[in-house]
Amino acid sequence: MPNDLSHNWTPKRNPTTTEVAMPSWPIAIGRGLRMRCPACGQSPIFQGYLKVNPECAICAAPLGRVPSDDAPPYITLLLSLHVIAIILVLADRHGQMSAVTAAAIFVPLIIILELLLLRPVKGMVIAVLLKVDMLRKKQPAQPGNG
Ligand SMILES: [Zn+2]
């Protein structure tokens, strides 16, 4: 029996080729943290607080097809709650702070830190995913939606 493998999946011949020309890892991540297009660094990633531009206005990088999903909030929580835990331990070394005082200080601090970190972390995640070419499939053009 002949072994026909012509229909089987074959790996990419050059796995380093990405859809968009990307700079090195430190440059791409730095641009993402500064909320600029990771590919060119020229245009902003976001068009609102967290709404991602469909594509870069300068280099046409498909920013809107990067599936960052829940990773930015998870990473933001991981970072900010570690920072808050250290601050809380240092501020209340003797265990004298009441729960109401701690809540009055740290709940707003957590909220502010989350809101400050979320955009840069999302930019970094988009940079990483764009660098490894992890993109959603292109949506076929909708006829009649001119
Ligand atoms: Zn760009």
mmCIF file of C-alpha atoms and ligand atoms in Angstrom:
data_model
loop_
_atom_site.group_PDB
_atom_site.id
_atom_site.type_symbol
_atom_site.label_atom_id
_atom_site.label_comp_id
_atom_site.label_asym_id
_atom_site.label_seq_id
_atom_site.Cartn_x
_atom_site.Cartn_y
_atom_site.Cartn_z
ATOM 1 C CA MET A 1 0.000 0.000 0.000
ATOM 2 C CA PRO A 2 1.517 3.333 -1.057
ATOM 3 C CA ASN A 3 2.088 5.839 1.695
ATOM 4 C CA ASP A 4 0.586 9.080 0.343
ATOM 5 C CA LEU A 5 1.550 11.942 2.656
ATOM 6 C CA SER A 6 0.807 14.756 0.216
ATOM 7 C CA HIS A 7 -2.260 15.907 2.181
ATOM 8 C CA ASN A 8 -0.489 15.988 5.538
ATOM 9 C CA TRP A 9 0.495 19.131 7.326
ATOM 10 C CA THR A 10 4.005 20.404 6.699
ATOM 11 C CA PRO A 11 5.829 22.857 8.928
ATOM 12 C CA LYS A 12 6.798 26.337 7.760
ATOM 13 C CA ARG A 13 10.080 26.168 5.934
ATOM 14 C CA ASN A 14 11.305 29.340 7.621
ATOM 15 C CA PRO A 15 9.671 29.648 11.045
ATOM 16 C CA THR A 16 11.337 33.013 11.711
ATOM 17 C CA THR A 17 9.400 34.694 8.916
ATOM 18 C CA THR A 18 6.549 36.748 10.324
ATOM 19 C CA GLU A 19 3.685 38.516 8.597
ATOM 20 C CA VAL A 20 5.124 41.877 9.659
ATOM 21 C CA ALA A 21 8.798 42.849 9.690
ATOM 22 C CA MET A 22 9.597 43.064 13.395
ATOM 23 C CA PRO A 23 12.563 44.555 15.240
ATOM 24 C CA SER A 24 14.539 42.700 17.922
ATOM 25 C CA TRP A 25 12.835 41.536 21.133
ATOM 26 C CA PRO A 26 13.968 44.450 23.376
ATOM 27 C CA ILE A 27 12.952 47.076 20.825
ATOM 28 C CA ALA A 28 9.561 45.443 20.132
ATOM 29 C CA ILE A 29 8.783 45.055 23.843
ATOM 30 C CA GLY A 30 9.964 48.606 24.593
ATOM 31 C CA ARG A 31 7.687 50.005 21.908
ATOM 32 C CA GLY A 32 4.808 47.926 23.242
ATOM 33 C CA LEU A 33 5.398 49.211 26.783
ATOM 34 C CA ARG A 34 5.359 52.770 25.384
ATOM 35 C CA MET A 35 2.045 51.864 23.661
ATOM 36 C CA ARG A 36 3.471 52.452 20.177
ATOM 37 C CA CYS A 37 3.282 50.070 17.215
ATOM 38 C CA PRO A 38 5.780 47.291 18.021
ATOM 39 C CA ALA A 39 6.782 46.966 14.368
ATOM 40 C CA CYS A 40 7.577 50.603 13.495
ATOM 41 C CA GLY A 41 7.213 52.546 16.753
ATOM 42 C CA GLN A 42 5.535 55.419 14.905
ATOM 43 C CA SER A 43 1.812 55.224 15.576
ATOM 44 C CA PRO A 44 -0.158 54.496 18.761
ATOM 45 C CA ILE A 45 -1.466 50.985 19.419
ATOM 46 C CA PHE A 46 -4.652 52.187 21.105
ATOM 47 C CA GLN A 47 -7.451 54.379 19.802
ATOM 48 C CA GLY A 48 -9.098 54.580 23.228
ATOM 49 C CA TYR A 49 -8.145 53.421 26.707
ATOM 50 C CA LEU A 50 -7.840 49.758 25.644
ATOM 51 C CA LYS A 51 -9.364 49.627 22.138
ATOM 52 C CA VAL A 52 -6.666 48.522 19.725
ATOM 53 C CA ASN A 53 -6.321 50.131 16.297
ATOM 54 C CA PRO A 54 -7.209 47.587 13.571
ATOM 55 C CA GLU A 55 -3.833 48.197 11.959
ATOM 56 C CA CYS A 56 -0.892 50.542 12.231
ATOM 57 C CA ALA A 57 -1.436 53.752 10.250
ATOM 58 C CA ILE A 58 2.250 53.827 9.222
ATOM 59 C CA CYS A 59 3.352 50.214 8.574
ATOM 60 C CA ALA A 60 -0.049 48.425 8.389
ATOM 61 C CA ALA A 61 0.884 45.938 11.141
ATOM 62 C CA PRO A 62 -2.334 44.001 11.924
ATOM 63 C CA LEU A 63 -2.610 45.160 15.554
ATOM 64 C CA GLY A 64 -6.334 44.402 15.687
ATOM 65 C CA ARG A 65 -5.744 40.726 14.865
ATOM 66 C CA VAL A 66 -3.455 40.127 17.831
ATOM 67 C CA PRO A 67 -5.395 37.956 20.316
ATOM 68 C CA SER A 68 -4.164 39.488 23.578
ATOM 69 C CA ASP A 69 -7.458 38.509 25.298
ATOM 70 C CA ASP A 70 -7.070 38.022 29.081
ATOM 71 C CA ALA A 71 -3.276 38.018 29.317
ATOM 72 C CA PRO A 72 -2.881 41.772 30.038
ATOM 73 C CA PRO A 73 -5.263 41.800 33.054
ATOM 74 C CA TYR A 74 -3.638 38.639 34.477
ATOM 75 C CA ILE A 75 -0.128 40.033 34.130
ATOM 76 C CA THR A 76 -1.237 43.419 35.483
ATOM 77 C CA LEU A 77 -2.797 41.770 38.548
ATOM 78 C CA LEU A 78 0.288 39.620 39.094
ATOM 79 C CA LEU A 79 2.615 42.628 39.003
ATOM 80 C CA SER A 80 0.515 45.139 40.883
ATOM 81 C CA LEU A 81 -0.576 42.821 43.694
ATOM 82 C CA HIS A 82 3.042 41.832 44.338
ATOM 83 C CA VAL A 83 3.963 45.520 44.564
ATOM 84 C CA ILE A 84 0.993 46.215 46.852
ATOM 85 C CA ALA A 85 1.838 43.225 49.068
ATOM 86 C CA ILE A 86 5.391 44.492 49.565
ATOM 87 C CA ILE A 87 4.160 48.009 50.333
ATOM 88 C CA LEU A 88 1.534 46.649 52.726
ATOM 89 C CA VAL A 89 4.086 44.530 54.621
ATOM 90 C CA LEU A 90 6.521 47.446 54.849
ATOM 91 C CA ALA A 91 3.814 49.925 55.912
ATOM 92 C CA ASP A 92 2.367 47.644 58.598
ATOM 93 C CA ARG A 93 5.459 45.972 60.024
ATOM 94 C CA HIS A 94 4.061 45.993 63.576
ATOM 95 C CA GLY A 95 0.543 44.893 62.678
ATOM 96 C CA GLN A 96 -1.043 48.027 64.176
ATOM 97 C CA MET A 97 -2.931 49.217 61.077
ATOM 98 C CA SER A 98 -6.692 48.697 61.284
ATOM 99 C CA ALA A 99 -8.487 46.940 58.441
ATOM 100 C CA VAL A 100 -10.461 50.103 57.655
ATOM 101 C CA THR A 101 -7.286 52.186 57.414
ATOM 102 C CA ALA A 102 -5.585 49.549 55.269
ATOM 103 C CA ALA A 103 -8.610 49.365 52.974
ATOM 104 C CA ALA A 104 -8.846 53.164 52.757
ATOM 105 C CA ILE A 105 -5.198 53.357 51.673
ATOM 106 C CA PHE A 106 -4.685 50.254 49.596
ATOM 107 C CA VAL A 107 -7.938 49.812 47.672
ATOM 108 C CA PRO A 108 -7.523 53.143 45.836
ATOM 109 C CA LEU A 109 -3.811 52.395 45.423
ATOM 110 C CA ILE A 110 -4.605 49.037 43.808
ATOM 111 C CA ILE A 111 -7.170 50.611 41.477
ATOM 112 C CA ILE A 112 -4.777 53.376 40.418
ATOM 113 C CA LEU A 113 -1.900 50.939 39.883
ATOM 114 C CA GLU A 114 -4.107 48.603 37.830
ATOM 115 C CA LEU A 115 -5.322 51.433 35.617
ATOM 116 C CA LEU A 116 -1.784 52.747 35.116
ATOM 117 C CA LEU A 117 -0.254 49.359 34.294
ATOM 118 C CA LEU A 118 -2.959 47.843 32.117
ATOM 119 C CA ARG A 119 -2.246 49.810 28.923
ATOM 120 C CA PRO A 120 1.539 49.322 28.873
ATOM 121 C CA VAL A 121 1.170 45.646 29.761
ATOM 122 C CA LYS A 122 -1.372 45.182 26.973
ATOM 123 C CA GLY A 123 1.030 46.943 24.594
ATOM 124 C CA MET A 124 3.801 44.570 25.693
ATOM 125 C CA VAL A 125 1.586 41.501 25.193
ATOM 126 C CA ILE A 126 0.633 42.730 21.715
ATOM 127 C CA ALA A 127 4.334 43.222 20.924
ATOM 128 C CA VAL A 128 5.205 39.688 22.055
ATOM 129 C CA LEU A 129 2.344 38.094 20.122
ATOM 130 C CA LEU A 130 3.121 40.140 17.010
ATOM 131 C CA LYS A 131 6.801 39.163 17.308
ATOM 132 C CA VAL A 132 5.946 35.436 17.400
ATOM 133 C CA ASP A 133 3.383 35.968 14.597
ATOM 134 C CA MET A 134 0.424 34.779 16.662
ATOM 135 C CA LEU A 135 -2.452 36.461 14.859
ATOM 136 C CA ARG A 136 -6.118 35.774 14.323
ATOM 137 C CA LYS A 137 -7.017 34.741 10.789
ATOM 138 C CA LYS A 138 -7.944 37.496 8.371
ATOM 139 C CA GLN A 139 -11.678 37.971 8.164
ATOM 140 C CA PRO A 140 -12.966 37.535 4.625
ATOM 141 C CA ALA A 141 -14.302 40.739 3.095
ATOM 142 C CA GLN A 142 -18.037 41.114 3.622
ATOM 143 C CA PRO A 143 -19.742 41.688 0.242
ATOM 144 C CA GLY A 144 -22.174 44.581 0.174
ATOM 145 C CA ASN A 145 -20.882 46.279 3.319
ATOM 146 C CA GLY A 146 -19.083 48.890 1.238
HETATM 147 ZN ZN ZN B 1 3.602 50.363 12.689
#
